mmCIF file of C-alpha atoms in Angstrom:
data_model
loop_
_atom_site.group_PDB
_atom_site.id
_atom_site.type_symbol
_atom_site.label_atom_id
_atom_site.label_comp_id
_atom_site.label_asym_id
_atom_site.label_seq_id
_atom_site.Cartn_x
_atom_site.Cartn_y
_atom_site.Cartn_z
ATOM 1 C CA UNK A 284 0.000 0.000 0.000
ATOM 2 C CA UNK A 285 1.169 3.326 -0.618
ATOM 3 C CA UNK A 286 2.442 5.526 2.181
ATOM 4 C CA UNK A 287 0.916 8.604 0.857
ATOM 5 C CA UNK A 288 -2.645 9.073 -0.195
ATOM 6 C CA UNK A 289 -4.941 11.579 -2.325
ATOM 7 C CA UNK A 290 -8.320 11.311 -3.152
ATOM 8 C CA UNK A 291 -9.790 12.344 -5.653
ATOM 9 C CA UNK A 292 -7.392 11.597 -8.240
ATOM 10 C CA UNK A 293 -8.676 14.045 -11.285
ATOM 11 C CA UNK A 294 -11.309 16.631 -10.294
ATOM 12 C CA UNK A 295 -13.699 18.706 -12.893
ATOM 13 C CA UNK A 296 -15.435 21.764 -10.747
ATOM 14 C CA UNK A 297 -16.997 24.884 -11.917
ATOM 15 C CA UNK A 298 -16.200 28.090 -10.663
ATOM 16 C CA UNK A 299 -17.764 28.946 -7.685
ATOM 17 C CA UNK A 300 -17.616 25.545 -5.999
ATOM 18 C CA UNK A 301 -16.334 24.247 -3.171
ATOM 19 C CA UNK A 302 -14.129 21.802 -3.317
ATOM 20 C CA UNK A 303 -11.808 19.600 -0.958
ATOM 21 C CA UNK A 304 -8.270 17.795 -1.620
ATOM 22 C CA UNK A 305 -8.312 14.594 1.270
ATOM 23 C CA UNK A 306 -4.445 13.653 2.084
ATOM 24 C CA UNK A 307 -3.698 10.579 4.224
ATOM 25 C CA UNK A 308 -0.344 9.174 5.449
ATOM 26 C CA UNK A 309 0.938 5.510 7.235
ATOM 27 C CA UNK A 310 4.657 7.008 7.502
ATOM 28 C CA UNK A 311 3.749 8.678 11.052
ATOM 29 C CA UNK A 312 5.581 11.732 10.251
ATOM 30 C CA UNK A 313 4.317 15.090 11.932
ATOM 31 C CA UNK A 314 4.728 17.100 9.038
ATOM 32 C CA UNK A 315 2.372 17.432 6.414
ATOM 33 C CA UNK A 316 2.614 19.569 3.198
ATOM 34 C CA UNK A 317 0.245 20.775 0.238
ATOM 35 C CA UNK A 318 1.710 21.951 -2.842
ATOM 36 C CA UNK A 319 0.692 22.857 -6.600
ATOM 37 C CA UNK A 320 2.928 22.079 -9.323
ATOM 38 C CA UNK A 321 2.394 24.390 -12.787
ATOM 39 C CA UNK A 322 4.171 23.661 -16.079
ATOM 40 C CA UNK A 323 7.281 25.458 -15.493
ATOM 41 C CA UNK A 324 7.175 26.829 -11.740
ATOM 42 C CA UNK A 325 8.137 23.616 -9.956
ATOM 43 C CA UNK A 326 6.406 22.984 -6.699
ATOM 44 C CA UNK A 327 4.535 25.791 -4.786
ATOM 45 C CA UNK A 328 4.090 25.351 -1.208
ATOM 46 C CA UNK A 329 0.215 26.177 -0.145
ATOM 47 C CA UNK A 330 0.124 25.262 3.355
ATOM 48 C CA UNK A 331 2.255 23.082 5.660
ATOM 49 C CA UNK A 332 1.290 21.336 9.016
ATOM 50 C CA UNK A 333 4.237 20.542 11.650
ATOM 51 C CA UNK A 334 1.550 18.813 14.259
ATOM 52 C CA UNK A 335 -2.113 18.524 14.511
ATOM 53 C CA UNK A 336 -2.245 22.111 16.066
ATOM 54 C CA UNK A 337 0.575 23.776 14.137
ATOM 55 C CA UNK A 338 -0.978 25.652 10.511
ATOM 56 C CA UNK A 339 0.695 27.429 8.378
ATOM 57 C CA UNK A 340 0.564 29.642 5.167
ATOM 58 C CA UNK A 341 3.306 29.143 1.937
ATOM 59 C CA UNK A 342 3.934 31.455 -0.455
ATOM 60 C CA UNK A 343 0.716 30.915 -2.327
ATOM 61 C CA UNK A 344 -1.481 30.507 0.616
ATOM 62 C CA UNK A 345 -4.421 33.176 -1.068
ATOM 63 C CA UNK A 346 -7.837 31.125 -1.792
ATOM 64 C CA UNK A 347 -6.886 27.963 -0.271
ATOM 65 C CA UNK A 348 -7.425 26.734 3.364
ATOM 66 C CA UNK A 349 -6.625 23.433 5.500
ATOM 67 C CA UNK A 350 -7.471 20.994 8.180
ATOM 68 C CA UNK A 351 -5.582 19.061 10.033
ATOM 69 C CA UNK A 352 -7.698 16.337 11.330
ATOM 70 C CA UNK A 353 -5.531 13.889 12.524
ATOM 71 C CA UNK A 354 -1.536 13.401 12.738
ATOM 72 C CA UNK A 355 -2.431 11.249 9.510
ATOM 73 C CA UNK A 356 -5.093 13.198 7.923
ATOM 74 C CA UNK A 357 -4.498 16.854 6.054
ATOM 75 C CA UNK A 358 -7.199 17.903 3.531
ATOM 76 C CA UNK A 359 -6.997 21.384 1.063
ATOM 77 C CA UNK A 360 -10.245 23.211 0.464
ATOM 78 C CA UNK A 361 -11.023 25.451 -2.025
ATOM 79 C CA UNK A 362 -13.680 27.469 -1.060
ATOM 80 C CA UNK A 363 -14.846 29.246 -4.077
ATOM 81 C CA UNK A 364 -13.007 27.033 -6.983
ATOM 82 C CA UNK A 365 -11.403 29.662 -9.659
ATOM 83 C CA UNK A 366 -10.204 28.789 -13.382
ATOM 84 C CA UNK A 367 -6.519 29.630 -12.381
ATOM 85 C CA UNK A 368 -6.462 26.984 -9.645
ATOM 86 C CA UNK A 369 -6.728 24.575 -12.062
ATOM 87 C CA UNK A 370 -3.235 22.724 -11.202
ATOM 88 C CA UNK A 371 -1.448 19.396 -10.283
ATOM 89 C CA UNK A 372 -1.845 19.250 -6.496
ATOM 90 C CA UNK A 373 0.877 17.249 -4.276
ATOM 91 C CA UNK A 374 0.597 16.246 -0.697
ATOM 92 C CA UNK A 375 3.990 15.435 0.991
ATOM 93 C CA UNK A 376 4.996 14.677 4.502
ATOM 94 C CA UNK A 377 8.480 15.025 6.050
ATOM 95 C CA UNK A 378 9.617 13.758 9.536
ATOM 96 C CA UNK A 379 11.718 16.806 9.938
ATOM 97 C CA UNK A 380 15.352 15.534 9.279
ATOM 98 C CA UNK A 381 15.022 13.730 6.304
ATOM 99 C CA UNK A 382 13.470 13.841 2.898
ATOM 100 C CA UNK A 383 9.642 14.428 2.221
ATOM 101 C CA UNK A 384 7.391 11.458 0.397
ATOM 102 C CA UNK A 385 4.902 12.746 -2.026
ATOM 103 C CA UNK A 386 1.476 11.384 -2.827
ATOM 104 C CA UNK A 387 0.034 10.764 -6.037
ATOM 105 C CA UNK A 388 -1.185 13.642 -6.707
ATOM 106 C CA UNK A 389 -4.431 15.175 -7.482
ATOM 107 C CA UNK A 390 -5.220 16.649 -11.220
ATOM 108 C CA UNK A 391 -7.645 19.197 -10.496
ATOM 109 C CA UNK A 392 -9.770 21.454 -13.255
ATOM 110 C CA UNK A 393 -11.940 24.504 -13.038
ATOM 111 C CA UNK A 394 -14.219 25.383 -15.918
ATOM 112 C CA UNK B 72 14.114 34.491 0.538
ATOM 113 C CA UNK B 73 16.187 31.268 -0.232
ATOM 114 C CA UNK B 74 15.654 30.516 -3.985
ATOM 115 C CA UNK B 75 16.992 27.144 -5.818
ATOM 116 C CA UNK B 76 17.310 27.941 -9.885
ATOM 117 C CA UNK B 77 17.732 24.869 -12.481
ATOM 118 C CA UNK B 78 19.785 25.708 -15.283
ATOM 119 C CA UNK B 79 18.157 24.228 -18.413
ATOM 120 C CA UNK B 80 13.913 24.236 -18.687
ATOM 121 C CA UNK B 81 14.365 21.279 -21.544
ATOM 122 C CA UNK B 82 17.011 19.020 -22.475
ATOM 123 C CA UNK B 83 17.083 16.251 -25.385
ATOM 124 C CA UNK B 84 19.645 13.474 -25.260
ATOM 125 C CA UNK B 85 19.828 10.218 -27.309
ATOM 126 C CA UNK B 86 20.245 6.764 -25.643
ATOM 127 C CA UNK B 87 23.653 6.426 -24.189
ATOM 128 C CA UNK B 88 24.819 10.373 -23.913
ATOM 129 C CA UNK B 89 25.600 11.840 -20.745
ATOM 130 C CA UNK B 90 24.033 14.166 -18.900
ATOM 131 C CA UNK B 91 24.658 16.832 -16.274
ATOM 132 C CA UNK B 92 21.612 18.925 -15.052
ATOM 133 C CA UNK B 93 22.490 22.093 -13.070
ATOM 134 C CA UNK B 94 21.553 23.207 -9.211
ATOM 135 C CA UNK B 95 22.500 26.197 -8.126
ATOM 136 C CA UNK B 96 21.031 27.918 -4.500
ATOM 137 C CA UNK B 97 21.164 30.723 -2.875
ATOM 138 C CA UNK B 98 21.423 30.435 0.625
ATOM 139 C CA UNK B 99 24.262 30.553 2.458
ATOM 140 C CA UNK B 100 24.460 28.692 5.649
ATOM 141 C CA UNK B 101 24.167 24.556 6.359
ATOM 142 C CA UNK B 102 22.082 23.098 3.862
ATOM 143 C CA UNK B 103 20.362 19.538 2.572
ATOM 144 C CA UNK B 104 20.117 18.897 -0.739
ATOM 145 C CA UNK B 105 17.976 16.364 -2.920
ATOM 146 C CA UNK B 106 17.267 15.444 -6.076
ATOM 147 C CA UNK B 107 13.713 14.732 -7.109
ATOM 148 C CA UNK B 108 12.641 12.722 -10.183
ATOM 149 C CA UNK B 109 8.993 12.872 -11.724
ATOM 150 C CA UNK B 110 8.087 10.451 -14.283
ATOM 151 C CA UNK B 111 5.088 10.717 -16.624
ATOM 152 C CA UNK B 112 1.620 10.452 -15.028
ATOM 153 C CA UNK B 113 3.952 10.027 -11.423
ATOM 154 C CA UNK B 114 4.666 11.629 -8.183
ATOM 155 C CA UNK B 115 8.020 13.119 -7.397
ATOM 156 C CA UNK B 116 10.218 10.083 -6.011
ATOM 157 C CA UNK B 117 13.620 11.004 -4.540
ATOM 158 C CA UNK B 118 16.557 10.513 -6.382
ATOM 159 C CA UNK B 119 19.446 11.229 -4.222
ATOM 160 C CA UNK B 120 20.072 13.239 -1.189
ATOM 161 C CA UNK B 121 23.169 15.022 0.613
ATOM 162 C CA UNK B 122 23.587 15.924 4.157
ATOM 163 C CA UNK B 123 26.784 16.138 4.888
ATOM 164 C CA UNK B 124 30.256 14.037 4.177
ATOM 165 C CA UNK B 125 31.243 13.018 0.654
ATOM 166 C CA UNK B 126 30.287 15.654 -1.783
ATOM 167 C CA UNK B 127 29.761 13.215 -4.022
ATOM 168 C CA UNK B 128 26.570 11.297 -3.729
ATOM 169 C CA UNK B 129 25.240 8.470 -5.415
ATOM 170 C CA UNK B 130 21.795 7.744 -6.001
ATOM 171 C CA UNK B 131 18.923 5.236 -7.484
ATOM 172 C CA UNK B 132 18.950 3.873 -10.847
ATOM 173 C CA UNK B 133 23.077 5.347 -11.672
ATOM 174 C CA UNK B 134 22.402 8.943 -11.034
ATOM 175 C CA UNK B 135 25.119 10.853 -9.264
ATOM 176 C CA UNK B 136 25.095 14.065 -7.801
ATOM 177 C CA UNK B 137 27.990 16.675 -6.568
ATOM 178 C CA UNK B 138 27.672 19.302 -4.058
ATOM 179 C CA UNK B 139 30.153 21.964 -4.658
ATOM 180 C CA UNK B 140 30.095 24.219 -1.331
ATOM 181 C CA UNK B 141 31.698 27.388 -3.286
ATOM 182 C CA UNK B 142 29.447 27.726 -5.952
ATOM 183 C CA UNK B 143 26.018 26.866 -4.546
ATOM 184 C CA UNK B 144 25.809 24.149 -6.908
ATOM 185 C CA UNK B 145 24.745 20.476 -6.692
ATOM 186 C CA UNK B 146 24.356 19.250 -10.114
ATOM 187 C CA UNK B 147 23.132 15.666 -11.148
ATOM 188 C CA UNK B 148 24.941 13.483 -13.404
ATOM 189 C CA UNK B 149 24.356 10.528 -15.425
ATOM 190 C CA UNK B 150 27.098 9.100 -17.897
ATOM 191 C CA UNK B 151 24.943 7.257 -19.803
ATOM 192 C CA UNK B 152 21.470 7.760 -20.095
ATOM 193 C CA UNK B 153 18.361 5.365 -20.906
ATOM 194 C CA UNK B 154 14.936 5.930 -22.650
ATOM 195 C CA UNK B 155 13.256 5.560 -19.569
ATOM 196 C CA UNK B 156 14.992 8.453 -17.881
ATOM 197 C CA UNK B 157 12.208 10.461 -19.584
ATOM 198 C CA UNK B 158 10.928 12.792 -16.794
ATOM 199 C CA UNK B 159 11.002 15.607 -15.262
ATOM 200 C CA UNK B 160 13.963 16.432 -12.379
ATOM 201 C CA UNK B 161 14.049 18.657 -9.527
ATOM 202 C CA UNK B 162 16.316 19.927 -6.760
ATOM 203 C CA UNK B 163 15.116 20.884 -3.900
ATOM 204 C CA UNK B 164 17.200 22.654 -0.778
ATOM 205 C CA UNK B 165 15.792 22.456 2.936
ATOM 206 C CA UNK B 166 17.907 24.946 5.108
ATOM 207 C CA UNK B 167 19.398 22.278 7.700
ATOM 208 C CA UNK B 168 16.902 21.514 10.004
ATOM 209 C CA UNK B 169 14.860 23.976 8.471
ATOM 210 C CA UNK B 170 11.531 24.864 8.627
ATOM 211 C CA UNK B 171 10.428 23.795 4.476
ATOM 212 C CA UNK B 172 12.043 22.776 1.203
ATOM 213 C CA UNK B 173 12.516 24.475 -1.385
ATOM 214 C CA UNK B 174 12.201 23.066 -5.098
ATOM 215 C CA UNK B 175 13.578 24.418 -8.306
ATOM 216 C CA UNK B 176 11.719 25.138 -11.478
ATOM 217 C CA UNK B 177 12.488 22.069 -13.189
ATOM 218 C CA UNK B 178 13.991 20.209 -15.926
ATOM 219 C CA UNK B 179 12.242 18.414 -18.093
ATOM 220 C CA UNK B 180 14.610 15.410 -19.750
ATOM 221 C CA UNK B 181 13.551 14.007 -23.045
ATOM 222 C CA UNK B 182 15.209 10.472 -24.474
ATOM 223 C CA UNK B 183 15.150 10.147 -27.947
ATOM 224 C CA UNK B 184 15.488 5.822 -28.323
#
């Protein structure tokens, strides 16, 4: 089984909607990390998690929000979808001192 | 802000060339380095990573990577490479014991059999 997790793997929304990314892990790392990935801008960070009480913004934090629902458990919401959100979205987590694992990913699109 | 630039967007190879892809960072203290590779339709899988020690690093599938402390740099290498290195490759830099990584733009590697 894989350690990382994403569900839904492809998304089509309309503008407006609301939509939410689920992320799960079995590594038992505390860290927890959403990013977007764009055709020539690499990885953005959106939000990271360092415990189940511990949220914070990345560089491209604007639109997006997060839960943190568990140590294993970090979902991205989209509260009011946009065209220019549509994106490749990763989850990672990270123990701290060592590389980060990636999930799947996520293809989301907003028409 | 710490930044992390990859020299080349796309590069084309035939079977069997070598490669080099360029890293270069800008911070300046104690940092980790990694290598990430994404193949088509895939997540980013790690590659290679440097800590501290040899500045030369070995990694999966005959990649090799050197971290040159002077010039920021920590550039992958291949000698020979295969059709199914096809992907895209990025370097990341975490300040050491930092708070988050930091990837590069990308480099996207194509093939040709």
């Amino acid at each position: 089984d894989a350690d990382v997790t994403q569900t839904p793997r492809n998304r089509i929304t309309k503008t407006g909607k609301r939509i939410m990314l689920e992320c799960s892990q079995t590594k038992g790392h505390d860290r927890m990390y959403w990013y977007r990935q764009d055709p020539g801008l690499g990885l953005r960070l959106i939000y990271y998690s360092f415990d189940v009480k511990d949220i914070n913004k990345g560089e491209i934090s604007d639109g997006y929000s997060v839960s943190r629902q568990a140590q294993a458990k970090f979902s991205l919401s989209l509260e009011s979808a946009i065209p220019n959100q549509t994106a490749l979205y990763f989850c990672a987590t990270s123990s701290g001192v060592d590389e980060q694992y990636f999930g799947p990913g996520t293809r989301l699109t907003v028409t | 802000a710490q930044s992390v630039s990859q020299h080349n967007h796309h590069v084309i190879l035939s079977e069997a060339a070598s490669l080099e892809l360029g890293c270069n960072y800008s911070y300046g203290g104690t940092v980790n380095l990694f290598w990430y590779v994404q193949y088509p339709g895939q997540h980013l899988q790690l590659l290679l990573k440097y800590f501290s020690g040899d500045p030369l690093v070995k990694g999966i599938k005959g990649f090799e990577a050197e971290f040159i402390k002077s010039k920021f740099s920590f550039n992958l290498r291949k000698p020979s490479v295969q059709w199914s290195d096809t992907a895209e490759y990025f370097c990341a830099v975490r300040e050491f014991y930092g708070q988050n990584f930091v990837f590069g733009p990308g480099t996207r590697l194509s093939v040709l059999p």
